[in-house]
PDB file of C-alpha atoms in Angstrom:
ATOM      1  CA  ARG A   1      88.784 100.398  93.006  1.00 37.00           C
ATOM      2  CA  ARG A   2      87.319 103.535  94.529  1.00 38.00           C
ATOM      3  CA  GLU A   3      86.195 103.875  98.116  1.00 40.00           C
ATOM      4  CA  GLU A   4      84.162 106.820  99.348  1.00 43.00           C
ATOM      5  CA  GLY A   5      86.554 109.712  99.819  1.00 43.00           C
ATOM      6  CA  PHE A   6      89.657 107.977  98.529  1.00 42.00           C
ATOM      7  CA  SER A   7      91.023 106.613  95.310  1.00 38.00           C
ATOM      8  CA  LEU A   8      92.727 103.380  96.256  1.00 38.00           C
ATOM      9  CA  THR A   9      95.032 103.100  93.295  1.00 41.00           C
ATOM     10  CA  GLY A  10      98.779 103.071  93.037  1.00 41.00           C
ATOM     11  CA  GLY A  11     101.310 101.902  95.525  1.00 43.00           C
ATOM     12  CA  GLY A  12     103.585 100.751  92.719  1.00 44.00           C
ATOM     13  CA  GLY A  13     106.539 102.807  93.914  1.00 46.00           C
ATOM     14  CA  ASN A  14     105.752 105.838  91.789  1.00 52.00           C
ATOM     15  CA  GLY A  15     104.565 107.959  94.725  1.00 53.00           C
ATOM     16  CA  SER A  16     100.908 107.335  94.060  1.00 58.00           C
ATOM     17  CA  GLY A  17      98.695 105.913  96.722  1.00 59.00           C
ATOM     18  CA  PRO A  18      95.452 106.772  98.465  1.00 64.00           C
ATOM     19  CA  ARG A  19      94.284 110.190  97.276  1.00 69.00           C
ATOM     20  CA  LEU A  20      91.530 112.381  98.587  1.00 66.00           C
ATOM     21  CA  ASN A  21      88.475 112.574  96.363  1.00 73.00           C
ATOM     22  CA  PRO A  22      87.458 116.266  96.153  1.00 73.00           C
ATOM     23  CA  ASP A  23      83.874 115.338  95.249  1.00 75.00           C
ATOM     24  CA  VAL A  24      83.162 113.727  98.635  1.00 72.00           C
ATOM     25  CA  SER A  25      81.803 115.883 101.446  1.00 73.00           C
ATOM     26  CA  LEU A  26      79.835 115.555 104.647  1.00 72.00           C
ATOM     27  CA  THR A  27      77.158 117.806 103.209  1.00 77.00           C
ATOM     28  CA  LYS A  28      76.466 119.290  99.804  1.00 77.00           C
ATOM     29  CA  LYS A  29      75.330 122.558 101.407  1.00 79.00           C
ATOM     30  CA  PRO A  30      77.966 125.291 101.700  1.00 75.00           C
ATOM     31  CA  ALA A  31      79.053 126.439 105.151  1.00 70.00           C
ATOM     32  CA  GLU A  32      76.782 128.996 106.810  1.00 73.00           C
ATOM     33  CA  PHE A  33      79.242 131.716 107.797  1.00 72.00           C
ATOM     34  CA  ARG A  34      76.437 134.049 108.822  1.00 74.00           C
ATOM     35  CA  TYR A  35      76.289 132.132 112.120  1.00 71.00           C
ATOM     36  CA  VAL A  36      79.802 133.279 112.951  1.00 68.00           C
ATOM     37  CA  ALA A  37      79.560 137.022 112.500  1.00 70.00           C
ATOM     38  CA  GLY A  38      82.862 138.705 111.797  1.00 72.00           C
ATOM     39  CA  MET A  39      84.641 135.485 110.883  1.00 70.00           C
ATOM     40  CA  LYS A  40      86.937 135.893 107.918  1.00 73.00           C
ATOM     41  CA  GLN A  41      86.213 133.616 104.989  1.00 75.00           C
ATOM     42  CA  SER A  42      89.787 133.665 103.766  1.00 83.00           C
ATOM     43  CA  LEU A  43      92.913 132.239 105.360  1.00 85.00           C
ATOM     44  CA  ASP A  44      94.891 134.678 107.465  1.00 88.00           C
ATOM     45  CA  GLN A  45      98.313 133.387 106.444  1.00 93.00           C
ATOM     46  CA  ASP A  46     100.222 135.257 109.163  1.00 94.00           C
ATOM     47  CA  ALA A  47      97.960 133.878 111.903  1.00 92.00           C
ATOM     48  CA  PHE A  48      98.160 130.364 110.413  1.00 93.00           C
ATOM     49  CA  ILE A  49     101.965 130.474 110.308  1.00 96.00           C
ATOM     50  CA  LYS A  50     102.052 131.755 113.901  1.00 96.00           C
ATOM     51  CA  ILE A  51      99.975 128.791 115.106  1.00 96.00           C
ATOM     52  CA  LEU A  52     101.982 126.379 112.983  1.00 96.00           C
ATOM     53  CA  ARG A  53     105.216 127.693 114.540  1.00 97.00           C
ATOM     54  CA  LYS A  54     103.760 127.144 118.012  1.00 97.00           C
ATOM     55  CA  LEU A  55     102.798 123.562 117.120  1.00 96.00           C
ATOM     56  CA  ILE A  56     106.202 122.847 115.554  1.00 96.00           C
ATOM     57  CA  GLY A  57     107.777 124.247 118.719  1.00 96.00           C
ATOM     58  CA  GLU A  58     106.047 121.471 120.658  1.00 95.00           C
ATOM     59  CA  ALA A  59     107.292 118.689 118.354  1.00 93.00           C
ATOM     60  CA  LYS A  60     109.930 117.489 120.813  1.00 92.00           C
ATOM     61  CA  HIS A  61     107.187 116.965 123.410  1.00 92.00           C
ATOM     62  CA  LEU A  62     105.009 114.996 120.990  1.00 92.00           C
ATOM     63  CA  GLN A  63     107.519 112.234 120.253  1.00 91.00           C
ATOM     64  CA  ASN A  64     106.643 108.676 121.220  1.00 90.00           C
ATOM     65  CA  ASN A  65     109.393 106.181 122.023  1.00 90.00           C
ATOM     66  CA  PRO A  66     108.558 104.130 125.131  1.00 86.00           C
ATOM     67  CA  ARG A  67     111.899 102.250 124.942  1.00 91.00           C
ATOM     68  CA  LEU A  68     113.702 105.529 125.584  1.00 90.00           C
ATOM     69  CA  ASP A  69     111.074 106.591 128.142  1.00 89.00           C
ATOM     70  CA  ILE A  70     109.854 109.311 125.760  1.00 89.00           C
ATOM     71  CA  ASN A  71     106.099 109.671 126.013  1.00 89.00           C
ATOM     72  CA  PRO A  72     104.038 112.191 124.052  1.00 90.00           C
ATOM     73  CA  GLU A  73     102.361 115.101 125.822  1.00 90.00           C
ATOM     74  CA  GLU A  74      99.558 115.833 123.375  1.00 90.00           C
ATOM     75  CA  THR A  75      97.998 118.210 125.910  1.00 91.00           C
ATOM     76  CA  ARG A  76     100.614 120.785 124.881  1.00 93.00           C
ATOM     77  CA  ALA A  77      99.462 120.792 121.234  1.00 93.00           C
ATOM     78  CA  ALA A  78      95.797 120.506 122.226  1.00 92.00           C
ATOM     79  CA  LYS A  79      96.108 123.645 124.372  1.00 94.00           C
ATOM     80  CA  ILE A  80      97.414 125.650 121.402  1.00 96.00           C
ATOM     81  CA  VAL A  81      94.502 124.541 119.221  1.00 94.00           C
ATOM     82  CA  MET A  82      91.904 124.990 121.957  1.00 94.00           C
ATOM     83  CA  ASP A  83      93.189 128.477 122.795  1.00 95.00           C
ATOM     84  CA  GLN A  84      92.869 129.428 119.132  1.00 93.00           C
ATOM     85  CA  LEU A  85      89.314 128.072 118.888  1.00 92.00           C
ATOM     86  CA  ALA A  86      88.155 129.463 122.248  1.00 93.00           C
ATOM     87  CA  PRO A  87      86.607 132.653 120.780  1.00 90.00           C
ATOM     88  CA  TYR A  88      84.295 130.480 118.660  1.00 86.00           C
ATOM     89  CA  THR A  89      82.893 128.368 121.492  1.00 90.00           C
ATOM     90  CA  GLN A  90      79.303 128.531 122.653  1.00 89.00           C
ATOM     91  CA  ALA A  91      80.539 130.020 125.923  1.00 91.00           C
ATOM     92  CA  LYS A  92      81.654 133.059 123.910  1.00 90.00           C
ATOM     93  CA  GLY A  93      78.632 133.146 121.572  1.00 86.00           C
ATOM     94  CA  GLY A  94      80.020 130.900 118.834  1.00 84.00           C
ATOM     95  CA  PRO A  95      78.879 127.536 117.469  1.00 83.00           C
ATOM     96  CA  LEU A  96      81.620 125.251 118.841  1.00 87.00           C
ATOM     97  CA  ILE A  97      81.284 122.903 121.771  1.00 88.00           C
ATOM     98  CA  MET A  98      84.763 122.031 123.027  1.00 89.00           C
ATOM     99  CA  GLU A  99      85.742 119.472 125.590  1.00 88.00           C
ATOM    100  CA  GLU A 100      89.201 118.226 126.428  1.00 85.00           C
ATOM    101  CA  LEU A 101      89.329 114.536 127.198  1.00 83.00           C
ATOM    102  CA  THR A 102      92.299 113.036 129.013  1.00 79.00           C
ATOM    103  CA  TYR A 103      92.783 109.292 129.176  1.00 76.00           C
ATOM    104  CA  VAL A 104      96.372 109.392 130.384  1.00 74.00           C
ATOM    105  CA  LYS A 105      97.787 112.393 132.294  1.00 74.00           C
ATOM    106  CA  GLY A 106      99.334 114.847 129.838  1.00 62.00           C
ATOM    107  CA  ARG A 107      97.755 113.140 126.828  1.00 67.00           C
ATOM    108  CA  SER A 108      94.645 114.884 125.517  1.00 60.00           C
TER     109      SER A 108
END
């Protein structure tokens, strides 16, 4: 059986399971990069690895085990991502609208 976006086959112990359907998208139109002048259209691998290292460095603060009084501080990871996206916000002339929501202190 196929659901939109996923192939719901497998689960028989052979490593198969829900898979992403590459034909599903939010829009059939390609992204309009002209709205973000100067934005690279290819992945900057060094920058990506730098951000990934920062996020991995926060892993110990993202653990969740209430029995051991370990509560995640998602705000730490959210700050890394928000700092990276900040140049693309509307406040700086970009298309993004960013807002940090906090429901529990330290948990974005």
